[in-house]
Amino acid sequence: MKELTYLLSWLVLLLYAVSFWNYLRYFKEKSEALALQIRRWLLVAVSTHTIYLAMLTFLTGHLPVGNTFMVLASSAWFFVVVYLVLEVRLHEMTMGVFFLPVILLLQFISNSFIDVDKPLNPILSGMMFEVHVALMISAYAAFTISFITSVMYILLSREMQSKRLGIFFERLPSLQFFDNLSNHAVNIGLVIVTIGIGMGFYMAADVWEGKWALDPKLLAVVVSWGIYLVHFLTRKSIGWQGKRAAIVSVVGFNWLLFSFIIVTTFFSKIHNFQ
Amino acid sequence: MPIFSCGVRMDAKSRADCDLKIDSHFIRSVSDGISVEEMLLTRLDSCVESFIRLSDRDGFEATFVKAVQKALGLSLADVEARAYRAEGAVAVKRFLNRAMGLNEAGEVEGHIHEFRTDFLQARETGLIGPYFNRLYQRGLWLAEKARIEFNLQKKAVSPELVVSDLAQKIFGDLKGHSVFVAGNSAECEPFLQRLVARNIGEVFFLNGAGRKSVRGMCDQFHGKMVSRDGLGQMLRSVDLVLLFDQEMLDLIVEHDLSRVMSTRNNAPLLWVTLLEGGETATKQPDFSKFYNVYAYNRNDLHGIVEANLREYQKVIRIINRLVVKEIDDFFDWVNSSDEYRFGNIIGKSDAVQKILELIARISQTDISVLIDGESGTGKELVALAIHAHSGRSEKPFVTVNCGALPEGLLESELFGHVKGSFTGATSNKKGLIEEADQGTIFLDEIGETSQATQVKLLRFLQEGEIKPVGSNETRKLDVRVLAATNRDLEKMVEEGTFRQDLFYRLNVIQITVPPLRDRREDILPLTQFFVKKYSDVTHKTVYGLDEGADKKLKRYHWPGNVRELENAIERAVALSSGQVLTVEDLPPAILGAAPASNNRHPGGDLSLKDLERRHIAATLEEHDWNYDLVTRILGIGRTTLWRKMKEYNISN
């Protein structure tokens, strides 16, 4: 059972790699015949991923949010679901080629840390905690969407300012499209992450009795919250938009990755999953 | 075979009172010794190119020759020698190139839409004959092929297109975005037309002193005039700026630009300067401080166009090979004297031409087509033509007559069955739809299918999957579906005997083949074709029909359409003893028939008695004086019929 789960975790990664390859081909050729096939592969990947998460839940007896590798695996799964909904709703398949590398990275890190035998910290298995993690994952999903659309915005914008129109100009939708999508994602993400952090503070105050103030992970999260707040405020007040907003979003997401992965690994103190 | 054609301006719509003005470009080319055929394909600004039908060109020709003579000071012999040059290959090539949006040199230019409007307009004048119709259809087909297979027309090939593409890439939907234009109308118009075609919101013009052309443009594009004082205010909110005018550029740069830009809230701006005499000498505004500005000048736009054209070069080489083949085919066809024959379809009527054009346009896509028309009109030929012109032409074409098979059998024929799924299913059998994989399936008499089969067909059309009878596995297939019916499917949908969703799925494109009586022009070419066909079969030398037979054929109302005509001619050829068919050779049904028109429903004022007399006479004639049959049809007794015949003086 355990071996099967480990095997499945790599199969999921492989399937996402296949999907990424498909999206890359689609990006180059843009044939509608390929479009159907692509979505089918991604659906296979996300279904396998669902089975994998279900098996983790079964093995550990908790929702798969209890430690780093599980949270990463769950996040990746949720991001793909959100992405799929967006793709279907917006009829825009070119985003996949930018989106899937993020998933591949998350899934790869998750697989590298995989260990289902490690006991879970009992305080991290309550209902309240699970809601907190779910909220954070949702917010990160929104920030991920904002990140990839911002990257695409910058690529397209740079190509247009260089005055040599190439594949991005040919394939991607308009700057306006990316700008709107990114802004919406940040707005939604900001609301959710505010609630999530609030909940986190509440629980931390309860559990850690004041030791939490210097926790690097917590600080990191607050900083990323600040970055996205800057994104929101500068947009509303001094009219940062387009390229500049996109840069803020990219910075924010990089900081997120940094805080989520590096801080958890190297600075782990109390706010970790052990 | 001269294709008489010319590039002349036609001001009047009708041929009779057209006023010929020979374009200077045309004159130059004629005096350079280029054949007139080539001329017709050069685009002369704002004039309809006219294409002259071979058969009724006389009046036009005389005027034309005179005009050329006068313009060039040539003798009549000179003009004729030049005007009737036989080889039209270059001309045909140009025509086909233009139909695909290529210019004379074979470069992508992208005026497909204009070309089509020009042609259709020329056709309205009644001057288009079979040759140009044929070329036009081939051109449509080639254009579709170039678009679908080679992505031609996707990239911008003119500065105007580049600008509207850029605008669309920045702003998405251009509705709700505005443009400011400064320059004279000749420069601005092409750009504005492209932008308007993409639904640009407001268009601003500067209210300058003494610029009449600007005012005209403002009216033409429903624009707004802005005064010099309002310039800064307008620039604050505008999304796209097109400048052709150095003076204007200086004005903006010196007075407003930096201040305006800082109040724009970094909103994206597309700034295009297209100044006379290159960009190098002129002062350019400095946008480096502003990050959402996309500034292009004339050289940038030309650079992009050139890059796109370079990418097209390879494709165009392939297309040129296609065109060469097309030209050969065209002249083969011209020399074959089957001027009303297009593959398997024969006809000169407008209805048939329109069908052929539709076929040319839709055959290369995979959308389903519903062909309707009375029985015997040639629905299957239309389906075959669509298949033959598609990318699937090398793959199977499978015809299923849905009316010919009983219910259960039709289902297993279409979808196949597995061994043991019903009594007598002793082995697995592939369905006809599967046989047609990669190709086309033609479902004739689609109106005769049962509800159960309709559901399965709908599933197949939507998902592209079939499930053989008795099998649990679905199979994914790539089949194009064409359907035909002689019943009124819309009415059947209303009555609930035909599924609405299936109807909509099939009826993406509808081709209605009109009955033969509604396109009497086609009777003669069809007759000629069948006479030739059956005289070959029967080893006879029949050349045609005499006048009497011809008249009879034209007057008959052909309830059985082309099929009936074919049978009639087959019979006539078999019976004939001479070299032409005469009235005696035709079947009695045609001979006995009353003239199809103005008999049953005569116009003008008629008394009841008159009407009765005509009706009885017509019915008698139609049914070969078969009194039994006629009394039954008219619902009167035999004695009454005799009495009335005597009264009205009707006799055989």
JSON list of N, CA and C in Angstrom, two decimals, chain B residues 340-360:
[
{"chain": "B", "resi": 340, "resn": "TYR", "atom": "N", "xyz": [-20.73, 23.96, -68.92]},
{"chain": "B", "resi": 340, "resn": "TYR", "atom": "CA", "xyz": [-21.63, 23.99, -67.77]},
{"chain": "B", "resi": 340, "resn": "TYR", "atom": "C", "xyz": [-21.43, 22.78, -66.88]},
{"chain": "B", "resi": 341, "resn": "ARG", "atom": "N", "xyz": [-20.28, 22.15, -67.03]},
{"chain": "B", "resi": 341, "resn": "ARG", "atom": "CA", "xyz": [-20.04, 20.97, -66.23]},
{"chain": "B", "resi": 341, "resn": "ARG", "atom": "C", "xyz": [-18.97, 21.25, -65.17]},
{"chain": "B", "resi": 342, "resn": "PHE", "atom": "N", "xyz": [-19.29, 20.93, -63.93]},
{"chain": "B", "resi": 342, "resn": "PHE", "atom": "CA", "xyz": [-18.34, 21.16, -62.85]},
{"chain": "B", "resi": 342, "resn": "PHE", "atom": "C", "xyz": [-18.20, 19.85, -62.10]},
{"chain": "B", "resi": 343, "resn": "GLY", "atom": "N", "xyz": [-17.19, 19.10, -62.43]},
{"chain": "B", "resi": 343, "resn": "GLY", "atom": "CA", "xyz": [-17.09, 17.76, -61.84]},
{"chain": "B", "resi": 343, "resn": "GLY", "atom": "C", "xyz": [-18.27, 16.95, -62.30]},
{"chain": "B", "resi": 344, "resn": "ASN", "atom": "N", "xyz": [-19.06, 16.49, -61.36]},
{"chain": "B", "resi": 344, "resn": "ASN", "atom": "CA", "xyz": [-20.23, 15.71, -61.74]},
{"chain": "B", "resi": 344, "resn": "ASN", "atom": "C", "xyz": [-21.50, 16.55, -61.83]},
{"chain": "B", "resi": 345, "resn": "ILE", "atom": "N", "xyz": [-21.37, 17.80, -61.52]},
{"chain": "B", "resi": 345, "resn": "ILE", "atom": "CA", "xyz": [-22.56, 18.64, -61.47]},
{"chain": "B", "resi": 345, "resn": "ILE", "atom": "C", "xyz": [-22.67, 19.46, -62.75]},
{"chain": "B", "resi": 346, "resn": "ILE", "atom": "N", "xyz": [-23.86, 19.46, -63.29]},
{"chain": "B", "resi": 346, "resn": "ILE", "atom": "CA", "xyz": [-24.06, 20.18, -64.54]},
{"chain": "B", "resi": 346, "resn": "ILE", "atom": "C", "xyz": [-25.14, 21.23, -64.32]},
{"chain": "B", "resi": 347, "resn": "GLY", "atom": "N", "xyz": [-24.90, 22.42, -64.80]},
{"chain": "B", "resi": 347, "resn": "GLY", "atom": "CA", "xyz": [-25.95, 23.42, -64.66]},
{"chain": "B", "resi": 347, "resn": "GLY", "atom": "C", "xyz": [-25.41, 24.80, -64.91]},
{"chain": "B", "resi": 348, "resn": "LYS", "atom": "N", "xyz": [-26.22, 25.66, -65.48]},
{"chain": "B", "resi": 348, "resn": "LYS", "atom": "CA", "xyz": [-25.79, 27.03, -65.70]},
{"chain": "B", "resi": 348, "resn": "LYS", "atom": "C", "xyz": [-26.63, 28.01, -64.91]},
{"chain": "B", "resi": 349, "resn": "SER", "atom": "N", "xyz": [-27.65, 27.52, -64.23]},
{"chain": "B", "resi": 349, "resn": "SER", "atom": "CA", "xyz": [-28.53, 28.44, -63.51]},
{"chain": "B", "resi": 349, "resn": "SER", "atom": "C", "xyz": [-27.80, 29.07, -62.32]},
{"chain": "B", "resi": 350, "resn": "ASP", "atom": "N", "xyz": [-28.30, 30.20, -61.89]},
{"chain": "B", "resi": 350, "resn": "ASP", "atom": "CA", "xyz": [-27.70, 30.87, -60.73]},
{"chain": "B", "resi": 350, "resn": "ASP", "atom": "C", "xyz": [-27.75, 29.98, -59.51]},
{"chain": "B", "resi": 351, "resn": "ALA", "atom": "N", "xyz": [-28.86, 29.23, -59.40]},
{"chain": "B", "resi": 351, "resn": "ALA", "atom": "CA", "xyz": [-29.00, 28.36, -58.22]},
{"chain": "B", "resi": 351, "resn": "ALA", "atom": "C", "xyz": [-27.85, 27.37, -58.15]},
{"chain": "B", "resi": 352, "resn": "VAL", "atom": "N", "xyz": [-27.53, 26.76, -59.27]},
{"chain": "B", "resi": 352, "resn": "VAL", "atom": "CA", "xyz": [-26.44, 25.78, -59.29]},
{"chain": "B", "resi": 352, "resn": "VAL", "atom": "C", "xyz": [-25.11, 26.48, -59.01]},
{"chain": "B", "resi": 353, "resn": "GLN", "atom": "N", "xyz": [-24.92, 27.66, -59.58]},
{"chain": "B", "resi": 353, "resn": "GLN", "atom": "CA", "xyz": [-23.67, 28.39, -59.33]},
{"chain": "B", "resi": 353, "resn": "GLN", "atom": "C", "xyz": [-23.50, 28.69, -57.85]},
{"chain": "B", "resi": 354, "resn": "LYS", "atom": "N", "xyz": [-24.60, 29.09, -57.23]},
{"chain": "B", "resi": 354, "resn": "LYS", "atom": "CA", "xyz": [-24.52, 29.41, -55.80]},
{"chain": "B", "resi": 354, "resn": "LYS", "atom": "C", "xyz": [-24.17, 28.17, -54.99]},
{"chain": "B", "resi": 355, "resn": "ILE", "atom": "N", "xyz": [-24.76, 27.04, -55.38]},
{"chain": "B", "resi": 355, "resn": "ILE", "atom": "CA", "xyz": [-24.46, 25.79, -54.68]},
{"chain": "B", "resi": 355, "resn": "ILE", "atom": "C", "xyz": [-22.98, 25.46, -54.84]},
{"chain": "B", "resi": 356, "resn": "LEU", "atom": "N", "xyz": [-22.48, 25.63, -56.06]},
{"chain": "B", "resi": 356, "resn": "LEU", "atom": "CA", "xyz": [-21.07, 25.32, -56.30]},
{"chain": "B", "resi": 356, "resn": "LEU", "atom": "C", "xyz": [-20.16, 26.23, -55.47]},
{"chain": "B", "resi": 357, "resn": "GLU", "atom": "N", "xyz": [-20.54, 27.48, -55.35]},
{"chain": "B", "resi": 357, "resn": "GLU", "atom": "CA", "xyz": [-19.73, 28.39, -54.53]},
{"chain": "B", "resi": 357, "resn": "GLU", "atom": "C", "xyz": [-19.74, 27.98, -53.07]},
{"chain": "B", "resi": 358, "resn": "LEU", "atom": "N", "xyz": [-20.93, 27.60, -52.62]},
{"chain": "B", "resi": 358, "resn": "LEU", "atom": "CA", "xyz": [-21.04, 27.16, -51.23]},
{"chain": "B", "resi": 358, "resn": "LEU", "atom": "C", "xyz": [-20.17, 25.93, -51.00]},
{"chain": "B", "resi": 359, "resn": "ILE", "atom": "N", "xyz": [-20.21, 25.00, -51.95]},
{"chain": "B", "resi": 359, "resn": "ILE", "atom": "CA", "xyz": [-19.40, 23.78, -51.83]},
{"chain": "B", "resi": 359, "resn": "ILE", "atom": "C", "xyz": [-17.92, 24.17, -51.74]},
{"chain": "B", "resi": 360, "resn": "ALA", "atom": "N", "xyz": [-17.51, 25.10, -52.60]},
{"chain": "B", "resi": 360, "resn": "ALA", "atom": "CA", "xyz": [-16.11, 25.51, -52.60]},
{"chain": "B", "resi": 360, "resn": "ALA", "atom": "C", "xyz": [-15.71, 26.09, -51.25]}
]
